[in-house]
PDB file of C-alpha atoms in Angstrom:
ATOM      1  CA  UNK A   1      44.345 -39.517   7.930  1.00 53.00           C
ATOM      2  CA  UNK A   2      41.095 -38.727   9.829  1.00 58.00           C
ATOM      3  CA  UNK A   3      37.712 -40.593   9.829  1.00 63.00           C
ATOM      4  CA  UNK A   4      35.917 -37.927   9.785  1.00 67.00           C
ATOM      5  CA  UNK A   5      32.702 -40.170   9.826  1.00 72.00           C
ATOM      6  CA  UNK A   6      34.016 -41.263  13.189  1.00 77.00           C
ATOM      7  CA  UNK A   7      36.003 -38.227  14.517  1.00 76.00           C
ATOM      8  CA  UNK A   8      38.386 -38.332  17.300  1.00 77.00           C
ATOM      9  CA  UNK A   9      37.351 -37.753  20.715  1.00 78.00           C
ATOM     10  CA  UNK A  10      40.160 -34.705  21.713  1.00 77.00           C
ATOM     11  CA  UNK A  11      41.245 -35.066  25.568  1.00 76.00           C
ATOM     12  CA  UNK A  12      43.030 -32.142  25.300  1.00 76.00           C
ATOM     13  CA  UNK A  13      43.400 -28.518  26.232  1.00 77.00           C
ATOM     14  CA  UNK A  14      42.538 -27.198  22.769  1.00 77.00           C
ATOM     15  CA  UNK A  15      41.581 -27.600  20.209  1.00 86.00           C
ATOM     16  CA  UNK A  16      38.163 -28.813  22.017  1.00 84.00           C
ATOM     17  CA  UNK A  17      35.826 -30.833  20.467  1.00 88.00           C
ATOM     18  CA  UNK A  18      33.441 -28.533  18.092  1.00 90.00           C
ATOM     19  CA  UNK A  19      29.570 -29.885  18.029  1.00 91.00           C
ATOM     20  CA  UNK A  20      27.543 -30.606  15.007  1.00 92.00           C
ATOM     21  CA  UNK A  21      25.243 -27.471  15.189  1.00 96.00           C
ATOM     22  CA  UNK A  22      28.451 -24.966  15.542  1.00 95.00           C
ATOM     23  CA  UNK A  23      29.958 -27.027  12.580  1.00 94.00           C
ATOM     24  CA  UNK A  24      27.187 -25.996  10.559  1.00 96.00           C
ATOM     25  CA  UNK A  25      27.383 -22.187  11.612  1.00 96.00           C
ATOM     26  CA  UNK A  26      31.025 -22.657   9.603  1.00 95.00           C
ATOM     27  CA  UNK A  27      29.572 -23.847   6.225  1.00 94.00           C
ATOM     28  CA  UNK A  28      26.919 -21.278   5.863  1.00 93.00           C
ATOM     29  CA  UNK A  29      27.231 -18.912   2.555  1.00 90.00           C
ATOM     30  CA  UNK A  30      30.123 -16.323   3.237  1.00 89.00           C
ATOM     31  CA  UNK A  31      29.745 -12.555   3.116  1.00 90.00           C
ATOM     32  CA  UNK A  32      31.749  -9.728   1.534  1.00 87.00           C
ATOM     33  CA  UNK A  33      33.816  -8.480   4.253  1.00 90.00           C
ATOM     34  CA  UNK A  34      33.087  -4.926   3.370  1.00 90.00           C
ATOM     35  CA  UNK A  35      29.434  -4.901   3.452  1.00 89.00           C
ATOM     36  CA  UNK A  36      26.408  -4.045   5.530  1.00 94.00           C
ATOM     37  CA  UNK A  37      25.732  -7.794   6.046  1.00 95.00           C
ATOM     38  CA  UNK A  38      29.164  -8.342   7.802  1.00 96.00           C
ATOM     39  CA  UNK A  39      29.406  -5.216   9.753  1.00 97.00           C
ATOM     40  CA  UNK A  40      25.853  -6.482  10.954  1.00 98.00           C
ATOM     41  CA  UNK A  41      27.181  -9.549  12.282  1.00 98.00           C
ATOM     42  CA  UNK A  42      30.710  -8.018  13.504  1.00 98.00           C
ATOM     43  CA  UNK A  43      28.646  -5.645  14.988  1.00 98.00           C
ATOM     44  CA  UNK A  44      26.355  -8.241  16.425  1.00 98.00           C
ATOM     45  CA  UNK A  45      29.114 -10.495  17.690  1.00 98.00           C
ATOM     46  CA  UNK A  46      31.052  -7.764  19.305  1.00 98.00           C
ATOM     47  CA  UNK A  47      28.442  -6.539  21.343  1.00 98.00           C
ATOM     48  CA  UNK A  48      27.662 -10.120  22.963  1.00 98.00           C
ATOM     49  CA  UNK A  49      31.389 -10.265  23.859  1.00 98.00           C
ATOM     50  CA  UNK A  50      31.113  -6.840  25.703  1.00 98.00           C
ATOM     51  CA  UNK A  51      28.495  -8.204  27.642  1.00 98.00           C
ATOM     52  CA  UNK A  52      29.640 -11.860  28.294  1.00 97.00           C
ATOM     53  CA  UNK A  53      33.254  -9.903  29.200  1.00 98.00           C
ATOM     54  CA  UNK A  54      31.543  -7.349  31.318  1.00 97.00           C
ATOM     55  CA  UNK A  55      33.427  -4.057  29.578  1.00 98.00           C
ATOM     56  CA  UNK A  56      32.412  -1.332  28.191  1.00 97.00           C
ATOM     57  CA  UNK A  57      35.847  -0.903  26.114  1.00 97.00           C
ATOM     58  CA  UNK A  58      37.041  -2.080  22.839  1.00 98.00           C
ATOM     59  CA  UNK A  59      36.489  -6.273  21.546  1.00 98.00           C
ATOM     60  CA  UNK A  60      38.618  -6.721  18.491  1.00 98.00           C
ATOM     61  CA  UNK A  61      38.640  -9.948  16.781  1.00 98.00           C
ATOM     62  CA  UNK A  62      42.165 -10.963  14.669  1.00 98.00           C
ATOM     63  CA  UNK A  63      42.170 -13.811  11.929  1.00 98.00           C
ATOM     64  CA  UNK A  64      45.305 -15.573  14.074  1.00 97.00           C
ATOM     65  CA  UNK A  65      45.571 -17.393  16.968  1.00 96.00           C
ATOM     66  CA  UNK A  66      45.751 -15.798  20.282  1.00 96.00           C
ATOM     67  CA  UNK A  67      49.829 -15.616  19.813  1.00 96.00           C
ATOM     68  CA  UNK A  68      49.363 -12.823  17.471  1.00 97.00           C
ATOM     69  CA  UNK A  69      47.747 -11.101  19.956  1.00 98.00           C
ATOM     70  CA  UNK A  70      50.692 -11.690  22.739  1.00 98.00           C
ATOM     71  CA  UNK A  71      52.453 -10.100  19.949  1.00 98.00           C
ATOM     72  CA  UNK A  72      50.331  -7.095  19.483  1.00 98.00           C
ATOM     73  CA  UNK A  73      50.372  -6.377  23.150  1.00 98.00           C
ATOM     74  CA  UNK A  74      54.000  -5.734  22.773  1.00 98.00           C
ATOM     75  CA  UNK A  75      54.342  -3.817  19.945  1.00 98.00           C
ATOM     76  CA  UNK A  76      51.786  -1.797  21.007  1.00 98.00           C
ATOM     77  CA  UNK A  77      52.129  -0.453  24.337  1.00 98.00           C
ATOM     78  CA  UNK A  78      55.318  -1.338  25.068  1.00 98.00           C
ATOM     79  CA  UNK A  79      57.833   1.832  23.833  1.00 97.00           C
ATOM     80  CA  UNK A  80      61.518   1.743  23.737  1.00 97.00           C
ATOM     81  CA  UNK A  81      62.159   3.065  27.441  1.00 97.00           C
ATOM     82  CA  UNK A  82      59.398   1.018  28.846  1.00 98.00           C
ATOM     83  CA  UNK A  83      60.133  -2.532  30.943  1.00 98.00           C
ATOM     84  CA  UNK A  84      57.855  -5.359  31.510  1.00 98.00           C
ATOM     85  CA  UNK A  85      57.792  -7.745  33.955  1.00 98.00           C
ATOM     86  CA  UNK A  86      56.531 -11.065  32.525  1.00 98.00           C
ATOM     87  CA  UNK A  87      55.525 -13.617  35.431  1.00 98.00           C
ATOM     88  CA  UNK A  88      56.305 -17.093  34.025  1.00 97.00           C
ATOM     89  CA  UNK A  89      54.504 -20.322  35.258  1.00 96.00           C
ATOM     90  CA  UNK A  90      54.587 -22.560  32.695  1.00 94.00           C
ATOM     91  CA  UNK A  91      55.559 -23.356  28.665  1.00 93.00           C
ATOM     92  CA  UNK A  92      52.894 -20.228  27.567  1.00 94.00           C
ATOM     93  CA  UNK A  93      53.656 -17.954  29.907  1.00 96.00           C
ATOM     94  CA  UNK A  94      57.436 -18.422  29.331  1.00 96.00           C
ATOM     95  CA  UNK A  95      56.622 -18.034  25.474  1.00 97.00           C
ATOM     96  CA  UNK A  96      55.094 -14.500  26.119  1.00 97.00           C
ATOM     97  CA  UNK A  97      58.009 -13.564  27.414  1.00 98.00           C
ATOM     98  CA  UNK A  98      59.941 -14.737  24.610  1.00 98.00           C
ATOM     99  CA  UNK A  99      57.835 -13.020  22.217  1.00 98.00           C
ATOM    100  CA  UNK A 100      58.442  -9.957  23.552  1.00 98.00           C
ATOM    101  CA  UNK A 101      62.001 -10.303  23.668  1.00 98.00           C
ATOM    102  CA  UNK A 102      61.437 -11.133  19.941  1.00 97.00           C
ATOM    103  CA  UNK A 103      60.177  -7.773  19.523  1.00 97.00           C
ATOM    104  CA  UNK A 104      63.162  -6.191  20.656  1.00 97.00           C
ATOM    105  CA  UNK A 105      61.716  -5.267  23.927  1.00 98.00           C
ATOM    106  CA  UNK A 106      63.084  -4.926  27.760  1.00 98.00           C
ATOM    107  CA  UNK A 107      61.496  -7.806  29.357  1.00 98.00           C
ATOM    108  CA  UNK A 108      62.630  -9.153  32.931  1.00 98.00           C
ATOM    109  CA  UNK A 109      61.240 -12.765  33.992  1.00 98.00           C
ATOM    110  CA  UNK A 110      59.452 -13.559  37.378  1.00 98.00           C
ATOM    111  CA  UNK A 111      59.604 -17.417  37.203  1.00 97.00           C
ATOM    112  CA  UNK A 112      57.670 -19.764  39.685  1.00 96.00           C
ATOM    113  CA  UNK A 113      58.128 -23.326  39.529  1.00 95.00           C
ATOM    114  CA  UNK A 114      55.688 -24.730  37.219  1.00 94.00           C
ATOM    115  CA  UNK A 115      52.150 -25.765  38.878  1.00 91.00           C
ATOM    116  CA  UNK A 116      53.418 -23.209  41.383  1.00 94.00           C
ATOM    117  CA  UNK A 117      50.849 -19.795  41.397  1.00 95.00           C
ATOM    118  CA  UNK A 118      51.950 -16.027  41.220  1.00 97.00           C
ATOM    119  CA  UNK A 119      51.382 -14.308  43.791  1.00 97.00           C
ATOM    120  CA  UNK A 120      50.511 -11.214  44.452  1.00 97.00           C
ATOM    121  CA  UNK A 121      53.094 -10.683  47.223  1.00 98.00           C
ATOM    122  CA  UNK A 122      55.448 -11.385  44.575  1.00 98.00           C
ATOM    123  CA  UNK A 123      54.776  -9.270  41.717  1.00 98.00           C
ATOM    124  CA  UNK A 124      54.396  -6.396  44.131  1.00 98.00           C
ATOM    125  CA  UNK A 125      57.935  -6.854  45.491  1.00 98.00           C
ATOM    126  CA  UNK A 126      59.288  -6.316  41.921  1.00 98.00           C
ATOM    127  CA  UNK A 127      57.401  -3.865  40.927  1.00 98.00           C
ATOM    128  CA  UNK A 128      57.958  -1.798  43.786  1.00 98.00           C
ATOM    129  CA  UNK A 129      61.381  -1.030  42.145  1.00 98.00           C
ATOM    130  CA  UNK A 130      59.378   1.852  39.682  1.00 97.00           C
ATOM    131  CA  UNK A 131      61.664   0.048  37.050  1.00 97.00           C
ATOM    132  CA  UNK A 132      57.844  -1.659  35.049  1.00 98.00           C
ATOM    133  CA  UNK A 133      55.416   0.263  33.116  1.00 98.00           C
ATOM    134  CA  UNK A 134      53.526  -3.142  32.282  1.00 98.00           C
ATOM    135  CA  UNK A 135      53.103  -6.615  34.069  1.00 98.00           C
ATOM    136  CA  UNK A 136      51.744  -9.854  31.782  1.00 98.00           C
ATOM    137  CA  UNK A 137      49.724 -11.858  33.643  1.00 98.00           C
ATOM    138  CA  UNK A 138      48.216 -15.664  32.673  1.00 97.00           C
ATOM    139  CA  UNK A 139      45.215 -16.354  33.777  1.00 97.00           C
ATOM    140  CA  UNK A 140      44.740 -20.338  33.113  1.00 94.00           C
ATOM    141  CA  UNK A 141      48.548 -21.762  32.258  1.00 92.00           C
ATOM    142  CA  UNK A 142      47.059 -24.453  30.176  1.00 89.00           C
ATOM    143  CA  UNK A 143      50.424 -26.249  29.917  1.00 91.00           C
ATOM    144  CA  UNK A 144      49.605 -27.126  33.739  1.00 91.00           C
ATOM    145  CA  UNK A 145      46.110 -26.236  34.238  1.00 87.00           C
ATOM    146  CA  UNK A 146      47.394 -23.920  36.854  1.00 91.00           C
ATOM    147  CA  UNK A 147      44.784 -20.470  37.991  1.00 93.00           C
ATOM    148  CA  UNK A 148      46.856 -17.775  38.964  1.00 95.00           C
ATOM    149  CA  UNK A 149      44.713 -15.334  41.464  1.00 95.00           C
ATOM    150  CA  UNK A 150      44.197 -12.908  39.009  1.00 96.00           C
ATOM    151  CA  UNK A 151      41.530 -11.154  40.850  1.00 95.00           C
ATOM    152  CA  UNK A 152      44.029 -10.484  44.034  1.00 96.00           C
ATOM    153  CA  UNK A 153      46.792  -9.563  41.897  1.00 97.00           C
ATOM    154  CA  UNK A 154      44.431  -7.158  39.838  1.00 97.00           C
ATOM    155  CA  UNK A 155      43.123  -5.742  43.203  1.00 97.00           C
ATOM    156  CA  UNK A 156      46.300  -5.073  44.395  1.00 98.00           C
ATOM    157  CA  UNK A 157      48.055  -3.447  41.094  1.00 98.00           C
ATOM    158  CA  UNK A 158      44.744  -1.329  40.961  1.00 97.00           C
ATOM    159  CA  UNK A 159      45.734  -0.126  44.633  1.00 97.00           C
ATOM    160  CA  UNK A 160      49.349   0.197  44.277  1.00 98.00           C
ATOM    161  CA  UNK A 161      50.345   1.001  40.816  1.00 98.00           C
ATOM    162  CA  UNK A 162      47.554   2.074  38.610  1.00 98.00           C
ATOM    163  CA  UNK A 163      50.002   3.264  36.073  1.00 98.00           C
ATOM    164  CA  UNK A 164      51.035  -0.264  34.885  1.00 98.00           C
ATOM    165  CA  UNK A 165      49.667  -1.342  31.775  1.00 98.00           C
ATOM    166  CA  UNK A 166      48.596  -5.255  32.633  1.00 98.00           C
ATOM    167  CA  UNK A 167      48.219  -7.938  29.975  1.00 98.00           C
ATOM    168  CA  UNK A 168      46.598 -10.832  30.811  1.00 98.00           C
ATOM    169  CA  UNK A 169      46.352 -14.018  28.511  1.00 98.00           C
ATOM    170  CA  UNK A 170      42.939 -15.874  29.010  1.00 97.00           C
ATOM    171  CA  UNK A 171      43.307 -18.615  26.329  1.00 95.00           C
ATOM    172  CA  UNK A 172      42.122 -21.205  28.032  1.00 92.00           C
ATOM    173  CA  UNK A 173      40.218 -19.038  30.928  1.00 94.00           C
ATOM    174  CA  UNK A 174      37.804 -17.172  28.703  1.00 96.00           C
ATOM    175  CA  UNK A 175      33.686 -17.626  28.867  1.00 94.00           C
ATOM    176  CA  UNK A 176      34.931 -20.554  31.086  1.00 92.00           C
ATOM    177  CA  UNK A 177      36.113 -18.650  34.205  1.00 92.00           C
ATOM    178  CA  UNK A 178      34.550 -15.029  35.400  1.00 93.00           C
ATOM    179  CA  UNK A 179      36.196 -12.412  33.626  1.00 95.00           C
ATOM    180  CA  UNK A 180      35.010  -8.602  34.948  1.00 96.00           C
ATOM    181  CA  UNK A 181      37.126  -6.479  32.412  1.00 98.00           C
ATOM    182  CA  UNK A 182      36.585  -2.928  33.667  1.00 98.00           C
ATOM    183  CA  UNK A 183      36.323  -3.974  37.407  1.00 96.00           C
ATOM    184  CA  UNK A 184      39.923  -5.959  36.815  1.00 97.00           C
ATOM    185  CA  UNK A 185      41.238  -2.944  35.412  1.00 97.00           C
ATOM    186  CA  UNK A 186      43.066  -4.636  33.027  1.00 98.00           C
ATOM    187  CA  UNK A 187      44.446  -3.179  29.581  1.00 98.00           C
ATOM    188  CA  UNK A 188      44.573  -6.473  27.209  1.00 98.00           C
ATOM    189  CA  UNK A 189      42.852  -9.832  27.658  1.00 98.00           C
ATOM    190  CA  UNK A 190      43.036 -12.391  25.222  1.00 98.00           C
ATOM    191  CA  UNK A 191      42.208 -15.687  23.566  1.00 98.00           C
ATOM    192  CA  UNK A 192      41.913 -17.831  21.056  1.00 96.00           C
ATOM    193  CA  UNK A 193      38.095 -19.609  19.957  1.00 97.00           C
ATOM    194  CA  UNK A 194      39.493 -23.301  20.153  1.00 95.00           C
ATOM    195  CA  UNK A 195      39.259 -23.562  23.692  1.00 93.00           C
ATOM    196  CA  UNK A 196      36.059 -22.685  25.927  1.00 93.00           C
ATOM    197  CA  UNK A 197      34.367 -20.992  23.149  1.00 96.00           C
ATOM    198  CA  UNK A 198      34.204 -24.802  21.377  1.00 94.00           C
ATOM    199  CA  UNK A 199      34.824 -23.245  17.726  1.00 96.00           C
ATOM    200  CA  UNK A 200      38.120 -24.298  15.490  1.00 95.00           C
ATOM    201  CA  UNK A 201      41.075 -22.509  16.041  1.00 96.00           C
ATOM    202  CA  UNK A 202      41.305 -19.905  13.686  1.00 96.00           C
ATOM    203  CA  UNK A 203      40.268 -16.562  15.473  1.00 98.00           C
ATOM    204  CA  UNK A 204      41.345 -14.857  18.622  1.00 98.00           C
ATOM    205  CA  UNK A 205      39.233 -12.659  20.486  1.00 98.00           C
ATOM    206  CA  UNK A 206      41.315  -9.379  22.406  1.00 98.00           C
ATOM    207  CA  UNK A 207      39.503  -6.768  24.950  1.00 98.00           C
ATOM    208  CA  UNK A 208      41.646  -3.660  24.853  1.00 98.00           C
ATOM    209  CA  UNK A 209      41.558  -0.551  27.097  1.00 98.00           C
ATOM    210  CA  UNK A 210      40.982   2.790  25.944  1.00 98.00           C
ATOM    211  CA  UNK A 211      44.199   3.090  27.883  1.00 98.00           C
ATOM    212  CA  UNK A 212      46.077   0.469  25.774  1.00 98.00           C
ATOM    213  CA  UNK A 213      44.482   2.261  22.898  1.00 98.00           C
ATOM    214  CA  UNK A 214      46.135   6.119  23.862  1.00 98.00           C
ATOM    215  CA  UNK A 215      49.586   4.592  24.902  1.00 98.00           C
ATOM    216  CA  UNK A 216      49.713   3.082  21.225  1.00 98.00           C
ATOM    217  CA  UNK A 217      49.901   6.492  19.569  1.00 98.00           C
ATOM    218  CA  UNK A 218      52.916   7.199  21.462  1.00 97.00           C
ATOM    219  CA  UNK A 219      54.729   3.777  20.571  1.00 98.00           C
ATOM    220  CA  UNK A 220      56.785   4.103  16.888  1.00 96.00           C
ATOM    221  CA  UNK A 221      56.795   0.450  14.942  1.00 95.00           C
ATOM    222  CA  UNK A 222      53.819  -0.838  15.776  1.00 97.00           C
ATOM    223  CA  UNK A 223      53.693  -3.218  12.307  1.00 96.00           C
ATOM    224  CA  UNK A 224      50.725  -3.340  10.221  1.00 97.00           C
ATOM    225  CA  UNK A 225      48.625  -6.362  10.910  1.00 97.00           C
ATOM    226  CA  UNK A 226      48.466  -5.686  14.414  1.00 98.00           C
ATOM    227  CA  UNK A 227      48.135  -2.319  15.214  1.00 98.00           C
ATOM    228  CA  UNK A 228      45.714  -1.186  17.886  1.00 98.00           C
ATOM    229  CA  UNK A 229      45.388   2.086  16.055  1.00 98.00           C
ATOM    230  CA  UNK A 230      43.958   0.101  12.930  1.00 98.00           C
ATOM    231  CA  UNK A 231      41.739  -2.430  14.838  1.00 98.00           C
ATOM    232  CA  UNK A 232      40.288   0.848  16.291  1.00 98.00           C
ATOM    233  CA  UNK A 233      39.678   2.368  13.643  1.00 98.00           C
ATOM    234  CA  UNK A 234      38.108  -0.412  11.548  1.00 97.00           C
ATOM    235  CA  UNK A 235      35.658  -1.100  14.410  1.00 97.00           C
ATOM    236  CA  UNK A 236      33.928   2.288  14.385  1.00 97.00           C
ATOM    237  CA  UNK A 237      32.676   1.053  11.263  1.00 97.00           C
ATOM    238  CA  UNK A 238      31.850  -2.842  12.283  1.00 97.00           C
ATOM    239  CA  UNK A 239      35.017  -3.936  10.572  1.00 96.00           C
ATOM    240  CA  UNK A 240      38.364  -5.812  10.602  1.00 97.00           C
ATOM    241  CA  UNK A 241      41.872  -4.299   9.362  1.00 97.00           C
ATOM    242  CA  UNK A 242      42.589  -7.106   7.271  1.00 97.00           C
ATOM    243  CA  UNK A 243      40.075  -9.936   5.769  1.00 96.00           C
ATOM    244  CA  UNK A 244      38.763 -11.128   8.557  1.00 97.00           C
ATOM    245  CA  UNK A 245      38.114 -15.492   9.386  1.00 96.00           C
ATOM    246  CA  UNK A 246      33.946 -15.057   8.288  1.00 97.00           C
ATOM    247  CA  UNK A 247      32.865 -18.321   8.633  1.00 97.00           C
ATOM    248  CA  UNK A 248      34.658 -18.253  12.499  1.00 98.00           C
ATOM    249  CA  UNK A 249      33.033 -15.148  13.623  1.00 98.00           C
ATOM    250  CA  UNK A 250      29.814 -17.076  12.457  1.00 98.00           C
ATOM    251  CA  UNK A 251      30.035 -19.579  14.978  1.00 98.00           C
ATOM    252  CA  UNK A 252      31.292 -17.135  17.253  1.00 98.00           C
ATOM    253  CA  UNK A 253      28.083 -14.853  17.031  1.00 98.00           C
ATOM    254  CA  UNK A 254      26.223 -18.436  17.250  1.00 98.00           C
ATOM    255  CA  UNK A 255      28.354 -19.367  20.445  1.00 98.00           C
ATOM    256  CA  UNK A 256      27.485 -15.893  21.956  1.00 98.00           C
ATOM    257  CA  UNK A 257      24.051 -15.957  21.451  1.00 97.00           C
ATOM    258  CA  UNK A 258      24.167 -19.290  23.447  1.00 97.00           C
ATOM    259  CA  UNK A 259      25.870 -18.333  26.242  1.00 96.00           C
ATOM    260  CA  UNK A 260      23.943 -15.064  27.034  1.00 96.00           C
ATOM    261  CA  UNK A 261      20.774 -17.368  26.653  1.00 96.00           C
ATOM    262  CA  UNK A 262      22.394 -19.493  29.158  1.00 92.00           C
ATOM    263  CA  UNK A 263      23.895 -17.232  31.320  1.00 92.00           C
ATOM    264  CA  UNK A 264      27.571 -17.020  31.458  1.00 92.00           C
ATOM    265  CA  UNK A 265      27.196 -17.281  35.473  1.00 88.00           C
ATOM    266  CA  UNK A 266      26.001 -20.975  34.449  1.00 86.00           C
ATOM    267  CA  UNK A 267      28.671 -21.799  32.205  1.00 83.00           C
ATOM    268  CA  UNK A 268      31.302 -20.785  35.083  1.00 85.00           C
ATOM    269  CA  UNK A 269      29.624 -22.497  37.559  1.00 57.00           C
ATOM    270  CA  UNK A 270      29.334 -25.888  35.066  1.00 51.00           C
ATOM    271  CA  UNK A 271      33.304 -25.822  34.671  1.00 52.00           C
ATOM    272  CA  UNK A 272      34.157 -24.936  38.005  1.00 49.00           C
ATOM    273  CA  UNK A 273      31.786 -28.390  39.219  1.00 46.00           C
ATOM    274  CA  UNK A 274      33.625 -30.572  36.385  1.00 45.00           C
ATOM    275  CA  UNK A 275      37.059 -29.047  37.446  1.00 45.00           C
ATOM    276  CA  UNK A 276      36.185 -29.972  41.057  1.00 41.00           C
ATOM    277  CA  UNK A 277      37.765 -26.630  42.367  1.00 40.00           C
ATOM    278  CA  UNK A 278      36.722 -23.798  44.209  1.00 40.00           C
ATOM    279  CA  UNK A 279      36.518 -20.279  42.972  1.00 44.00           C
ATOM    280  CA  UNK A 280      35.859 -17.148  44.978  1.00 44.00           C
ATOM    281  CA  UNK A 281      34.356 -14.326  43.162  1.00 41.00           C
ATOM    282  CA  UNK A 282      35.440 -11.052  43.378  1.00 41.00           C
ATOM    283  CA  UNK A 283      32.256  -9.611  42.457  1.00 41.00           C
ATOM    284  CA  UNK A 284      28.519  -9.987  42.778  1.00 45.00           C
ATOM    285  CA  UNK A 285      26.828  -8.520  39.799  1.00 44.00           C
TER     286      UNK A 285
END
């Protein structure tokens, strides 16, 4: 067991350590998840994540871990004649593939050896065949602590085939690395709070496209807990499908609120110093 009066120090990818003062933010009184006090903070929350993510588009937050959300992705906007390449560079990215094979879709691999990056060279050679209608990307392969150029393969797909729904998993890449959501053009991005947000794992955080949004209504079995058209739905009105993780999105409004007081410029520029690596940005905003 634990000492949780002397807690362990995590050198890890996630879960991160979690300080005192966001600790706190998960033992204050809870709310009903149906009224005008939670839709307040949901509303709250989700706003700060639009801006931190620079989009304009749909923030849903799912009580799972950001898994569930390689799953939604899937069964989604991914229909029964539709094919996906998956680019694989390490145990996660591999596992996205898997889930979607899981999901009984048509998923082809493009495997790099691992610590090796995508490129975009590469992923435009395969889908060049017109045989993909969506591409999942990763942007940090935590397995390997690899960074795939996700801004040259986003400019590029943008160019060349703006009709392929792209997925991108952010888990450990999120808040800690620049993310511009509508400039990228992507159609999901997701992760999980246990990582750069510093909050327990418990809650995932997914930016959707209004794109990803009108493909859904064409795809049949989407499921129930994650369906796109639901999350939609529910957030006209500041809400969650399902009972949402309250206490989470608590230290996740608290996190927010932080990080737009910092900047989020300063908070990629802090881990891109203690990473000791060199990041060109696409964009000057």
């Amino acid at each position: 067991m634990a000492d949780w009066k002397n807690p362990p120090r995590l050198f890890i990818p996630g879960p991160v350590k979690v300080n005192e003062d966001v600790l706190q933010q998960l033992a204050r009184p809870t709310l009903g998840h149906r009224g005008k006090e939670y839709a307040q903070l949901h509303g709250e929350t989700v706003d700060m994540l639009k801006k931190l993510l620079f989009t304009n588009q749909h923030v849903f937050l799912s009580t799972s871990s950001a898994s569930g959300i390689w799953e939604a992705c899937f069964r989604n906007c991914v229909g029964p004649d539709d094919k996906v390449l998956a680019t694989c560079c390490g145990a996660f990215s591999d596992k996205w593939a898997d889930v979607g094979r899981a999901c009984g879709k048509n998923v082809d691999d493009l495997k790099v050896e691992w610590g090796q990056a995508t490129t975009p060279e590469m992923i435009d050679k395969q889908l060049a065949t017109g045989k993909y209608s969506a591409v999942t990307l990763v942007y940090s392969e935590t397995s390997t602590g690899l960074i795939n150029p996700v801004y040259e393969i986003s400019e590029m797909l943008k160019k060349k085939y703006p009709d392929v729904l792209v997925f991108v998993d952010c888990v450990s890449a999120m808040i800690g690395m620049p993310l511009h959501f509508d400039r990228l053009g992507w159609d999901v991005a997701l992760a999980s709070v246990q990582k750069a947000f510093a909050i327990p794992p418990g809650l995932a955080v997914a930016v959707v496209s209004k794109r990803a949004i009108e493909k859904s209504k064409t795809v049949p079995g989407r499921g129930y807990y994650f369906d796109f058209q639901s999350f939609a739905k529910n957030a006209e009105k500041n809400q969650t499908p399902t009972t949402p993780a309250i206490p989470h999105i608590m230290a996740l409004h608290y996190q927010c609120n932080k990080l737009i007081a910092e900047g989020i410029e300063n908070t990629w520029v802090c881990v891109v110093l203690r990473r000791e690596i060199r990041i060109e940005y696409a964009y000057d905003d």
